[in-house]
Amino acid sequence: MQSIATPTKTAEIVAKHHFMFRKKFGQNFLVDMSMLEKIVDSAEVTKEDVVLEIGPGIGTMTQALAERAKEVIAVEIDSALIPILKETLQEYDNVTVINEDILKLDLAALSAAHDGVPFKVVANLPYYITTPIIMALLEGDVPVESITIMVQKEVAERMQVGPGTKDYGALSLAVQYYARPELVCTVPPECFMPRPKVASAVICLHLYQTPPVSVRDASYMFRLIRASFNQRRKTLANGLSGEVSLGLSRGQVTEALQRMNLPEMVRGETLTLEQFAQLADLVMQKA
Ligand code: SAM
């Protein structure tokens, strides 16, 4: 099938269906064929794979995925796009379009309906909900093999950085606990219709079978991490003891820091993932 990943073809389809781009759904459609190939190549989709695509738009990437995958499940929130997808995907019998908000969809049931085969997630994500989507995929109980996504360049950077940098935060730590991030390429605004104001990047998250650090209770560690970065300017001892839901006293935190040979005035943004895991285990014994 002739690709629709060009400005002319996309404009034609949009006009034919009187489709109005909706900013609130983060609709910036990919109109660059070579970039599309690059994303789909980097996802390493094969005829064995079940692909979950979030936000197919007019089906540009869906077509390319359907050519390579065993099956594609495409979840689109905007019902105005459903008749368009019917048309652009009519040649493919291995695509299921679900008209739903990805954050409301029962992913566990969807996975069970596919015998629990780990999904390869591929998406040009709507930027207004990038982090909630990534967290749902990482922290949910759905088997996922890899997540290849287009995001804002700045968000891709946040996923990869380590301690001591301004972009380091809860997202960096969550991504690096569950996956090995690999930057594929940066993508200029000209590759989209309409053009976004910011540069984008494609990043591939290869999910670990076993996380790189061991911790007794990962969800407690992430509560601790979130509390540390909510109070970014405070020392860890002040920030964590100030977070009532953790139930920690200042003394418990400083004692744990001492046992880790860390200064009392240390801030969360300088701790590695391993150190957060160690801290969580130490304070949990006392909480
Ligand atoms: N994949 C298409 C492409 O590359 O041309 C469109 C990408 S566009 C950046 C994001 C898509 O996600 C839009 O089609 C938008 O309607 C859809 N979307 C936005 N929020 C969504 C949500 N909560 N659940 C599912 N789809 C959503």
PDB file of C-alpha atoms and ligand atoms in Angstrom:
ATOM      1  CA  MET A   1       0.000   0.000   0.000  1.00  0.00           C
ATOM      2  CA  GLN A   2       1.186   3.509  -0.773  1.00  0.00           C
ATOM      3  CA  SER A   3       2.221   5.246   2.456  1.00  0.00           C
ATOM      4  CA  ILE A   4       0.219   8.201   3.708  1.00  0.00           C
ATOM      5  CA  ALA A   5       3.249   9.603   5.556  1.00  0.00           C
ATOM      6  CA  THR A   6       3.563  12.691   3.398  1.00  0.00           C
ATOM      7  CA  PRO A   7       2.217  16.218   3.920  1.00  0.00           C
ATOM      8  CA  THR A   8       0.166  16.026   0.699  1.00  0.00           C
ATOM      9  CA  LYS A   9      -1.474  12.657   1.436  1.00  0.00           C
ATOM     10  CA  THR A  10      -2.195  13.582   5.059  1.00  0.00           C
ATOM     11  CA  ALA A  11      -3.704  16.945   4.067  1.00  0.00           C
ATOM     12  CA  GLU A  12      -5.838  15.166   1.462  1.00  0.00           C
ATOM     13  CA  ILE A  13      -7.251  12.664   4.001  1.00  0.00           C
ATOM     14  CA  VAL A  14      -7.844  15.355   6.600  1.00  0.00           C
ATOM     15  CA  ALA A  15      -9.713  17.541   4.080  1.00  0.00           C
ATOM     16  CA  LYS A  16     -11.765  14.656   2.682  1.00  0.00           C
ATOM     17  CA  HIS A  17     -13.077  13.784   6.156  1.00  0.00           C
ATOM     18  CA  HIS A  18     -13.391  17.425   7.324  1.00  0.00           C
ATOM     19  CA  PHE A  19     -11.187  16.426  10.230  1.00  0.00           C
ATOM     20  CA  MET A  20     -10.245  19.194  12.661  1.00  0.00           C
ATOM     21  CA  PHE A  21      -6.974  18.761  14.561  1.00  0.00           C
ATOM     22  CA  ARG A  22      -7.587  18.842  18.299  1.00  0.00           C
ATOM     23  CA  LYS A  23      -4.846  20.392  20.334  1.00  0.00           C
ATOM     24  CA  LYS A  24      -6.261  18.931  23.536  1.00  0.00           C
ATOM     25  CA  PHE A  25      -5.484  15.439  22.211  1.00  0.00           C
ATOM     26  CA  GLY A  26      -1.904  16.352  21.240  1.00  0.00           C
ATOM     27  CA  GLN A  27      -2.542  15.696  17.567  1.00  0.00           C
ATOM     28  CA  ASN A  28       0.651  16.163  15.583  1.00  0.00           C
ATOM     29  CA  PHE A  29       0.670  13.609  12.787  1.00  0.00           C
ATOM     30  CA  LEU A  30       3.867  12.218  11.353  1.00  0.00           C
ATOM     31  CA  VAL A  31       4.306  13.206   7.705  1.00  0.00           C
ATOM     32  CA  ASP A  32       7.873  12.073   7.036  1.00  0.00           C
ATOM     33  CA  MET A  33       8.362   8.680   5.438  1.00  0.00           C
ATOM     34  CA  SER A  34      12.030   8.192   6.351  1.00  0.00           C
ATOM     35  CA  MET A  35      11.377   9.108   9.994  1.00  0.00           C
ATOM     36  CA  LEU A  36       8.471   6.686  10.087  1.00  0.00           C
ATOM     37  CA  GLU A  37      10.728   3.897   8.752  1.00  0.00           C
ATOM     38  CA  LYS A  38      13.350   4.754  11.335  1.00  0.00           C
ATOM     39  CA  ILE A  39      10.877   4.458  14.235  1.00  0.00           C
ATOM     40  CA  VAL A  40       9.372   1.202  13.043  1.00  0.00           C
ATOM     41  CA  ASP A  41      12.857  -0.246  12.333  1.00  0.00           C
ATOM     42  CA  SER A  42      14.049   0.664  15.811  1.00  0.00           C
ATOM     43  CA  ALA A  43      11.060  -1.146  17.368  1.00  0.00           C
ATOM     44  CA  GLU A  44      12.301  -4.369  15.691  1.00  0.00           C
ATOM     45  CA  VAL A  45       8.775  -5.601  15.033  1.00  0.00           C
ATOM     46  CA  THR A  46       8.511  -9.112  13.565  1.00  0.00           C
ATOM     47  CA  LYS A  47       5.688 -11.426  12.448  1.00  0.00           C
ATOM     48  CA  GLU A  48       5.737 -12.961  15.953  1.00  0.00           C
ATOM     49  CA  ASP A  49       4.845  -9.682  17.670  1.00  0.00           C
ATOM     50  CA  VAL A  50       1.646  -8.209  19.040  1.00  0.00           C
ATOM     51  CA  VAL A  51       2.041  -4.435  18.865  1.00  0.00           C
ATOM     52  CA  LEU A  52       0.113  -1.999  21.015  1.00  0.00           C
ATOM     53  CA  GLU A  53      -0.046   1.388  19.300  1.00  0.00           C
ATOM     54  CA  ILE A  54      -1.241   4.326  21.366  1.00  0.00           C
ATOM     55  CA  GLY A  55      -2.922   7.068  19.341  1.00  0.00           C
ATOM     56  CA  PRO A  56      -2.867   5.869  15.707  1.00  0.00           C
ATOM     57  CA  GLY A  57      -4.157   9.229  14.386  1.00  0.00           C
ATOM     58  CA  ILE A  58      -5.031   8.641  10.719  1.00  0.00           C
ATOM     59  CA  GLY A  59      -3.170   5.328  10.713  1.00  0.00           C
ATOM     60  CA  THR A  60       0.166   6.391   9.235  1.00  0.00           C
ATOM     61  CA  MET A  61       2.347   4.355  11.568  1.00  0.00           C
ATOM     62  CA  THR A  62      -0.335   1.678  11.982  1.00  0.00           C
ATOM     63  CA  GLN A  63       0.003   0.760   8.311  1.00  0.00           C
ATOM     64  CA  ALA A  64       3.769   0.302   8.619  1.00  0.00           C
ATOM     65  CA  LEU A  65       3.341  -1.718  11.822  1.00  0.00           C
ATOM     66  CA  ALA A  66       0.629  -3.910  10.292  1.00  0.00           C
ATOM     67  CA  GLU A  67       2.986  -4.799   7.427  1.00  0.00           C
ATOM     68  CA  ARG A  68       5.525  -6.175   9.893  1.00  0.00           C
ATOM     69  CA  ALA A  69       3.647  -7.443  12.951  1.00  0.00           C
ATOM     70  CA  LYS A  70       1.504 -10.474  13.610  1.00  0.00           C
ATOM     71  CA  GLU A  71      -1.129  -8.222  15.100  1.00  0.00           C
ATOM     72  CA  VAL A  72      -1.616  -4.536  15.901  1.00  0.00           C
ATOM     73  CA  ILE A  73      -3.964  -3.205  18.560  1.00  0.00           C
ATOM     74  CA  ALA A  74      -4.414   0.532  18.065  1.00  0.00           C
ATOM     75  CA  VAL A  75      -6.050   2.581  20.825  1.00  0.00           C
ATOM     76  CA  GLU A  76      -7.399   5.972  19.748  1.00  0.00           C
ATOM     77  CA  ILE A  77      -9.344   8.387  21.979  1.00  0.00           C
ATOM     78  CA  ASP A  78     -10.754  10.641  19.242  1.00  0.00           C
ATOM     79  CA  SER A  79     -13.906   9.140  17.715  1.00  0.00           C
ATOM     80  CA  ALA A  80     -13.603  11.547  14.753  1.00  0.00           C
ATOM     81  CA  LEU A  81     -10.577   9.491  13.636  1.00  0.00           C
ATOM     82  CA  ILE A  82     -12.350   6.127  13.653  1.00  0.00           C
ATOM     83  CA  PRO A  83     -13.993   6.438  10.173  1.00  0.00           C
ATOM     84  CA  ILE A  84     -10.640   7.597   8.785  1.00  0.00           C
ATOM     85  CA  LEU A  85      -8.860   4.607  10.315  1.00  0.00           C
ATOM     86  CA  LYS A  86     -11.500   2.279   8.823  1.00  0.00           C
ATOM     87  CA  GLU A  87     -10.553   3.598   5.423  1.00  0.00           C
ATOM     88  CA  THR A  88      -6.770   3.802   5.756  1.00  0.00           C
ATOM     89  CA  LEU A  89      -6.507   0.371   7.393  1.00  0.00           C
ATOM     90  CA  GLN A  90      -9.078  -1.463   5.267  1.00  0.00           C
ATOM     91  CA  GLU A  91      -6.421  -3.619   3.597  1.00  0.00           C
ATOM     92  CA  TYR A  92      -5.183  -5.060   6.884  1.00  0.00           C
ATOM     93  CA  ASP A  93      -6.911  -7.917   8.660  1.00  0.00           C
ATOM     94  CA  ASN A  94      -4.403  -7.952  11.527  1.00  0.00           C
ATOM     95  CA  VAL A  95      -5.365  -4.551  13.017  1.00  0.00           C
ATOM     96  CA  THR A  96      -7.923  -3.939  15.768  1.00  0.00           C
ATOM     97  CA  VAL A  97      -8.837  -0.329  16.497  1.00  0.00           C
ATOM     98  CA  ILE A  98     -10.193   0.419  19.960  1.00  0.00           C
ATOM     99  CA  ASN A  99     -11.880   3.801  20.469  1.00  0.00           C
ATOM    100  CA  GLU A 100     -10.853   4.469  24.070  1.00  0.00           C
ATOM    101  CA  ASP A 101      -8.666   6.551  26.338  1.00  0.00           C
ATOM    102  CA  ILE A 102      -5.488   4.504  26.872  1.00  0.00           C
ATOM    103  CA  LEU A 103      -5.442   5.528  30.542  1.00  0.00           C
ATOM    104  CA  LYS A 104      -8.930   4.066  31.068  1.00  0.00           C
ATOM    105  CA  LEU A 105      -8.439   0.871  29.107  1.00  0.00           C
ATOM    106  CA  ASP A 106      -8.126  -2.376  31.080  1.00  0.00           C
ATOM    107  CA  LEU A 107      -4.686  -3.328  29.769  1.00  0.00           C
ATOM    108  CA  ALA A 108      -4.540  -6.471  31.911  1.00  0.00           C
ATOM    109  CA  ALA A 109      -7.742  -7.775  30.268  1.00  0.00           C
ATOM    110  CA  LEU A 110      -6.390  -6.834  26.837  1.00  0.00           C
ATOM    111  CA  SER A 111      -3.191  -8.732  27.573  1.00  0.00           C
ATOM    112  CA  ALA A 112      -5.122 -11.764  28.880  1.00  0.00           C
ATOM    113  CA  ALA A 113      -7.165 -11.794  25.660  1.00  0.00           C
ATOM    114  CA  HIS A 114      -3.835 -12.195  23.835  1.00  0.00           C
ATOM    115  CA  ASP A 115      -2.631 -15.078  26.040  1.00  0.00           C
ATOM    116  CA  GLY A 116      -0.346 -12.745  27.986  1.00  0.00           C
ATOM    117  CA  VAL A 117       2.097 -12.414  25.060  1.00  0.00           C
ATOM    118  CA  PRO A 118       4.310  -9.417  25.942  1.00  0.00           C
ATOM    119  CA  PHE A 119       3.338  -6.389  23.876  1.00  0.00           C
ATOM    120  CA  LYS A 120       5.742  -4.275  21.919  1.00  0.00           C
ATOM    121  CA  VAL A 121       4.436  -0.767  22.446  1.00  0.00           C
ATOM    122  CA  VAL A 122       5.055   1.667  19.593  1.00  0.00           C
ATOM    123  CA  ALA A 123       3.663   5.188  19.571  1.00  0.00           C
ATOM    124  CA  ASN A 124       3.984   8.779  18.580  1.00  0.00           C
ATOM    125  CA  LEU A 125       2.671   9.796  21.978  1.00  0.00           C
ATOM    126  CA  PRO A 126       0.328  12.690  22.705  1.00  0.00           C
ATOM    127  CA  TYR A 127       2.709  14.936  24.644  1.00  0.00           C
ATOM    128  CA  TYR A 128       0.166  16.120  27.230  1.00  0.00           C
ATOM    129  CA  ILE A 129       0.054  12.686  28.887  1.00  0.00           C
ATOM    130  CA  THR A 130       3.462  11.172  28.111  1.00  0.00           C
ATOM    131  CA  THR A 131       4.493  10.547  31.725  1.00  0.00           C
ATOM    132  CA  PRO A 132       1.205   8.965  32.936  1.00  0.00           C
ATOM    133  CA  ILE A 133       1.218   6.637  29.924  1.00  0.00           C
ATOM    134  CA  ILE A 134       4.828   5.566  30.469  1.00  0.00           C
ATOM    135  CA  MET A 135       4.239   5.032  34.188  1.00  0.00           C
ATOM    136  CA  ALA A 136       1.086   2.979  33.521  1.00  0.00           C
ATOM    137  CA  LEU A 137       3.037   0.765  31.136  1.00  0.00           C
ATOM    138  CA  LEU A 138       6.017   0.384  33.469  1.00  0.00           C
ATOM    139  CA  GLU A 139       4.180  -0.029  36.751  1.00  0.00           C
ATOM    140  CA  GLY A 140       1.087  -1.861  35.544  1.00  0.00           C
ATOM    141  CA  ASP A 141       0.841  -5.627  35.625  1.00  0.00           C
ATOM    142  CA  VAL A 142       0.869  -5.952  31.851  1.00  0.00           C
ATOM    143  CA  PRO A 143       3.679  -7.844  30.148  1.00  0.00           C
ATOM    144  CA  VAL A 144       5.575  -5.431  27.906  1.00  0.00           C
ATOM    145  CA  GLU A 145       8.759  -6.295  26.030  1.00  0.00           C
ATOM    146  CA  SER A 146       9.720  -2.867  24.755  1.00  0.00           C
ATOM    147  CA  ILE A 147       8.333   0.632  24.429  1.00  0.00           C
ATOM    148  CA  THR A 148       9.398   2.620  21.370  1.00  0.00           C
ATOM    149  CA  ILE A 149       7.994   6.107  21.563  1.00  0.00           C
ATOM    150  CA  MET A 150       8.182   9.573  20.146  1.00  0.00           C
ATOM    151  CA  VAL A 151       8.235  12.098  22.982  1.00  0.00           C
ATOM    152  CA  GLN A 152       9.376  15.662  23.554  1.00  0.00           C
ATOM    153  CA  LYS A 153      13.171  15.777  23.281  1.00  0.00           C
ATOM    154  CA  GLU A 154      13.380  17.131  26.804  1.00  0.00           C
ATOM    155  CA  VAL A 155      11.385  14.188  28.191  1.00  0.00           C
ATOM    156  CA  ALA A 156      13.647  11.711  26.358  1.00  0.00           C
ATOM    157  CA  GLU A 157      16.604  13.424  28.048  1.00  0.00           C
ATOM    158  CA  ARG A 158      14.951  13.152  31.474  1.00  0.00           C
ATOM    159  CA  MET A 159      14.565   9.407  31.017  1.00  0.00           C
ATOM    160  CA  GLN A 160      18.274   8.884  30.455  1.00  0.00           C
ATOM    161  CA  VAL A 161      20.090  11.206  32.859  1.00  0.00           C
ATOM    162  CA  GLY A 162      21.769  10.275  36.113  1.00  0.00           C
ATOM    163  CA  PRO A 163      22.155  12.066  39.484  1.00  0.00           C
ATOM    164  CA  GLY A 164      23.454  15.594  39.769  1.00  0.00           C
ATOM    165  CA  THR A 165      21.794  16.946  36.628  1.00  0.00           C
ATOM    166  CA  LYS A 166      18.824  19.310  36.617  1.00  0.00           C
ATOM    167  CA  ASP A 167      16.652  16.943  34.579  1.00  0.00           C
ATOM    168  CA  TYR A 168      17.163  14.024  36.970  1.00  0.00           C
ATOM    169  CA  GLY A 169      13.970  13.074  38.771  1.00  0.00           C
ATOM    170  CA  ALA A 170      11.280  10.505  39.512  1.00  0.00           C
ATOM    171  CA  LEU A 171      10.775   9.743  35.801  1.00  0.00           C
ATOM    172  CA  SER A 172      14.516   9.032  35.271  1.00  0.00           C
ATOM    173  CA  LEU A 173      14.562   6.661  38.231  1.00  0.00           C
ATOM    174  CA  ALA A 174      11.340   4.851  37.295  1.00  0.00           C
ATOM    175  CA  VAL A 175      12.450   4.344  33.695  1.00  0.00           C
ATOM    176  CA  GLN A 176      15.922   3.169  34.734  1.00  0.00           C
ATOM    177  CA  TYR A 177      14.533   0.744  37.341  1.00  0.00           C
ATOM    178  CA  TYR A 178      12.299  -0.976  34.805  1.00  0.00           C
ATOM    179  CA  ALA A 179      14.156  -0.530  31.532  1.00  0.00           C
ATOM    180  CA  ARG A 180      17.311   0.270  29.616  1.00  0.00           C
ATOM    181  CA  PRO A 181      16.634   3.493  27.689  1.00  0.00           C
ATOM    182  CA  GLU A 182      18.174   3.909  24.240  1.00  0.00           C
ATOM    183  CA  LEU A 183      17.891   7.158  22.304  1.00  0.00           C
ATOM    184  CA  VAL A 184      17.113   6.411  18.660  1.00  0.00           C
ATOM    185  CA  CYS A 185      17.117   9.878  17.087  1.00  0.00           C
ATOM    186  CA  THR A 186      15.906  13.427  17.439  1.00  0.00           C
ATOM    187  CA  VAL A 187      13.060  14.593  15.228  1.00  0.00           C
ATOM    188  CA  PRO A 188      12.588  18.166  13.976  1.00  0.00           C
ATOM    189  CA  PRO A 189       9.132  19.872  13.987  1.00  0.00           C
ATOM    190  CA  GLU A 190       8.988  19.737  10.147  1.00  0.00           C
ATOM    191  CA  CYS A 191       8.261  16.008  10.333  1.00  0.00           C
ATOM    192  CA  PHE A 192       4.764  16.675  11.726  1.00  0.00           C
ATOM    193  CA  MET A 193       1.450  18.207  10.722  1.00  0.00           C
ATOM    194  CA  PRO A 194       0.750  20.560  12.388  1.00  0.00           C
ATOM    195  CA  ARG A 195       4.283  21.340  13.539  1.00  0.00           C
ATOM    196  CA  PRO A 196       4.832  21.196  17.307  1.00  0.00           C
ATOM    197  CA  LYS A 197       6.657  24.071  18.993  1.00  0.00           C
ATOM    198  CA  VAL A 198       9.320  21.807  20.480  1.00  0.00           C
ATOM    199  CA  ALA A 199      11.786  19.273  19.129  1.00  0.00           C
ATOM    200  CA  SER A 200      10.964  15.600  19.571  1.00  0.00           C
ATOM    201  CA  ALA A 201      12.946  12.418  20.020  1.00  0.00           C
ATOM    202  CA  VAL A 202      12.424   8.718  19.614  1.00  0.00           C
ATOM    203  CA  ILE A 203      13.471   6.606  22.561  1.00  0.00           C
ATOM    204  CA  CYS A 204      13.339   2.859  22.994  1.00  0.00           C
ATOM    205  CA  LEU A 205      12.884   1.385  26.469  1.00  0.00           C
ATOM    206  CA  HIS A 206      14.005  -2.235  26.648  1.00  0.00           C
ATOM    207  CA  LEU A 207      12.281  -3.694  29.704  1.00  0.00           C
ATOM    208  CA  TYR A 208      14.363  -5.739  32.130  1.00  0.00           C
ATOM    209  CA  GLN A 209      13.310  -9.231  33.160  1.00  0.00           C
ATOM    210  CA  THR A 210      14.884  -8.437  36.527  1.00  0.00           C
ATOM    211  CA  PRO A 211      15.482  -4.847  37.701  1.00  0.00           C
ATOM    212  CA  PRO A 212      19.149  -3.776  37.963  1.00  0.00           C
ATOM    213  CA  VAL A 213      18.872  -3.128  41.728  1.00  0.00           C
ATOM    214  CA  SER A 214      17.128  -5.176  44.374  1.00  0.00           C
ATOM    215  CA  VAL A 215      14.770  -3.552  46.846  1.00  0.00           C
ATOM    216  CA  ARG A 216      12.305  -5.140  49.263  1.00  0.00           C
ATOM    217  CA  ASP A 217       9.332  -3.001  48.270  1.00  0.00           C
ATOM    218  CA  ALA A 218       9.624  -1.142  44.960  1.00  0.00           C
ATOM    219  CA  SER A 219       6.375   0.760  45.449  1.00  0.00           C
ATOM    220  CA  TYR A 220       7.618   2.097  48.808  1.00  0.00           C
ATOM    221  CA  MET A 221      10.908   3.110  47.156  1.00  0.00           C
ATOM    222  CA  PHE A 222       8.969   5.051  44.518  1.00  0.00           C
ATOM    223  CA  ARG A 223       6.904   6.812  47.195  1.00  0.00           C
ATOM    224  CA  LEU A 224      10.193   7.812  48.791  1.00  0.00           C
ATOM    225  CA  ILE A 225      11.604   8.958  45.441  1.00  0.00           C
ATOM    226  CA  ARG A 226       8.511  11.026  44.634  1.00  0.00           C
ATOM    227  CA  ALA A 227       8.625  12.650  48.060  1.00  0.00           C
ATOM    228  CA  SER A 228      12.336  13.474  47.583  1.00  0.00           C
ATOM    229  CA  PHE A 229      11.733  15.230  44.287  1.00  0.00           C
ATOM    230  CA  ASN A 230       8.523  16.979  45.401  1.00  0.00           C
ATOM    231  CA  GLN A 231      10.689  18.784  47.914  1.00  0.00           C
ATOM    232  CA  ARG A 232      13.618  19.243  45.567  1.00  0.00           C
ATOM    233  CA  ARG A 233      15.150  22.215  47.363  1.00  0.00           C
ATOM    234  CA  LYS A 234      14.954  20.624  50.799  1.00  0.00           C
ATOM    235  CA  THR A 235      17.521  18.241  52.234  1.00  0.00           C
ATOM    236  CA  LEU A 236      16.444  14.618  52.129  1.00  0.00           C
ATOM    237  CA  ALA A 237      16.110  14.492  55.930  1.00  0.00           C
ATOM    238  CA  ASN A 238      13.729  17.482  55.944  1.00  0.00           C
ATOM    239  CA  GLY A 239      11.852  16.481  52.804  1.00  0.00           C
ATOM    240  CA  LEU A 240      11.164  12.881  53.779  1.00  0.00           C
ATOM    241  CA  SER A 241      10.301  13.545  57.404  1.00  0.00           C
ATOM    242  CA  GLY A 242       7.973  16.333  56.219  1.00  0.00           C
ATOM    243  CA  GLU A 243       6.027  13.869  54.065  1.00  0.00           C
ATOM    244  CA  VAL A 244       3.406  12.607  56.510  1.00  0.00           C
ATOM    245  CA  SER A 245       2.275   9.648  54.396  1.00  0.00           C
ATOM    246  CA  LEU A 246       5.712   8.022  54.716  1.00  0.00           C
ATOM    247  CA  GLY A 247       5.491   8.052  58.510  1.00  0.00           C
ATOM    248  CA  LEU A 248       9.200   8.792  58.986  1.00  0.00           C
ATOM    249  CA  SER A 249      10.855  10.910  61.645  1.00  0.00           C
ATOM    250  CA  ARG A 250      13.853  13.097  60.876  1.00  0.00           C
ATOM    251  CA  GLY A 251      15.937  10.873  63.183  1.00  0.00           C
ATOM    252  CA  GLN A 252      15.054   7.742  61.206  1.00  0.00           C
ATOM    253  CA  VAL A 253      16.134   9.354  57.957  1.00  0.00           C
ATOM    254  CA  THR A 254      19.403  10.801  59.324  1.00  0.00           C
ATOM    255  CA  GLU A 255      20.285   7.481  60.931  1.00  0.00           C
ATOM    256  CA  ALA A 256      19.781   5.670  57.620  1.00  0.00           C
ATOM    257  CA  LEU A 257      21.851   8.316  55.812  1.00  0.00           C
ATOM    258  CA  GLN A 258      24.644   7.871  58.348  1.00  0.00           C
ATOM    259  CA  ARG A 259      24.623   4.117  57.797  1.00  0.00           C
ATOM    260  CA  MET A 260      24.988   4.799  54.086  1.00  0.00           C
ATOM    261  CA  ASN A 261      27.913   7.182  54.760  1.00  0.00           C
ATOM    262  CA  LEU A 262      25.970  10.080  53.266  1.00  0.00           C
ATOM    263  CA  PRO A 263      26.112  13.611  54.706  1.00  0.00           C
ATOM    264  CA  GLU A 264      23.119  14.756  56.774  1.00  0.00           C
ATOM    265  CA  MET A 265      22.507  17.649  54.373  1.00  0.00           C
ATOM    266  CA  VAL A 266      22.356  15.485  51.237  1.00  0.00           C
ATOM    267  CA  ARG A 267      19.606  16.170  48.680  1.00  0.00           C
ATOM    268  CA  GLY A 268      17.613  13.543  46.793  1.00  0.00           C
ATOM    269  CA  GLU A 269      18.845  14.710  43.398  1.00  0.00           C
ATOM    270  CA  THR A 270      22.361  13.390  44.149  1.00  0.00           C
ATOM    271  CA  LEU A 271      21.305   9.828  45.025  1.00  0.00           C
ATOM    272  CA  THR A 272      21.640   6.975  42.556  1.00  0.00           C
ATOM    273  CA  LEU A 273      18.919   4.373  42.031  1.00  0.00           C
ATOM    274  CA  GLU A 274      20.980   1.930  44.084  1.00  0.00           C
ATOM    275  CA  GLN A 275      21.180   4.422  46.953  1.00  0.00           C
ATOM    276  CA  PHE A 276      17.416   5.040  46.871  1.00  0.00           C
ATOM    277  CA  ALA A 277      16.887   1.265  47.055  1.00  0.00           C
ATOM    278  CA  GLN A 278      19.258   1.014  50.011  1.00  0.00           C
ATOM    279  CA  LEU A 279      17.620   3.970  51.757  1.00  0.00           C
ATOM    280  CA  ALA A 280      14.147   2.502  51.241  1.00  0.00           C
ATOM    281  CA  ASP A 281      15.219  -0.827  52.743  1.00  0.00           C
ATOM    282  CA  LEU A 282      16.857   0.880  55.728  1.00  0.00           C
ATOM    283  CA  VAL A 283      14.007   3.224  56.650  1.00  0.00           C
ATOM    284  CA  MET A 284      11.345   0.580  56.035  1.00  0.00           C
ATOM    285  CA  GLN A 285      12.846  -1.545  58.800  1.00  0.00           C
ATOM    286  CA  LYS A 286      12.229   1.338  61.184  1.00  0.00           C
ATOM    287  CA  ALA A 287       8.942   2.755  59.905  1.00  0.00           C
TER     288      ALA A 287
HETATM  289  N1  SAM B   1       0.272   8.001  15.446  1.00  0.00           N
HETATM  290  C1  SAM B   1      -0.175   9.155  14.696  1.00  0.00           C
HETATM  291  C2  SAM B   1       0.976   9.698  13.889  1.00  0.00           C
HETATM  292  O1  SAM B   1       2.121   9.374  14.232  1.00  0.00           O
HETATM  293  O2  SAM B   1       0.737  10.407  12.922  1.00  0.00           O
HETATM  294  C3  SAM B   1      -0.749  10.243  15.595  1.00  0.00           C
HETATM  295  C4  SAM B   1       0.143  10.725  16.716  1.00  0.00           C
HETATM  296  S1  SAM B   1      -0.482  12.131  17.604  1.00  0.00           S
HETATM  297  C5  SAM B   1       1.013  12.788  18.272  1.00  0.00           C
HETATM  298  C6  SAM B   1      -1.194  11.444  19.083  1.00  0.00           C
HETATM  299  C7  SAM B   1      -2.460  10.607  18.892  1.00  0.00           C
HETATM  300  O3  SAM B   1      -2.893  10.125  20.175  1.00  0.00           O
HETATM  301  C8  SAM B   1      -3.645  11.364  18.316  1.00  0.00           C
HETATM  302  O4  SAM B   1      -4.256  10.600  17.331  1.00  0.00           O
HETATM  303  C9  SAM B   1      -4.583  11.569  19.512  1.00  0.00           C
HETATM  304  O5  SAM B   1      -5.942  11.696  19.150  1.00  0.00           O
HETATM  305  C10 SAM B   1      -4.301  10.297  20.301  1.00  0.00           C
HETATM  306  N2  SAM B   1      -4.590  10.386  21.750  1.00  0.00           N
HETATM  307  C11 SAM B   1      -4.502  11.476  22.565  1.00  0.00           C
HETATM  308  N3  SAM B   1      -4.808  11.167  23.819  1.00  0.00           N
HETATM  309  C12 SAM B   1      -5.077   9.838  23.847  1.00  0.00           C
HETATM  310  C13 SAM B   1      -5.477   8.927  24.868  1.00  0.00           C
HETATM  311  N4  SAM B   1      -5.643   9.337  26.120  1.00  0.00           N
HETATM  312  N5  SAM B   1      -5.711   7.634  24.537  1.00  0.00           N
HETATM  313  C14 SAM B   1      -5.560   7.222  23.235  1.00  0.00           C
HETATM  314  N6  SAM B   1      -5.187   8.038  22.227  1.00  0.00           N
HETATM  315  C15 SAM B   1      -4.947   9.318  22.516  1.00  0.00           C
END
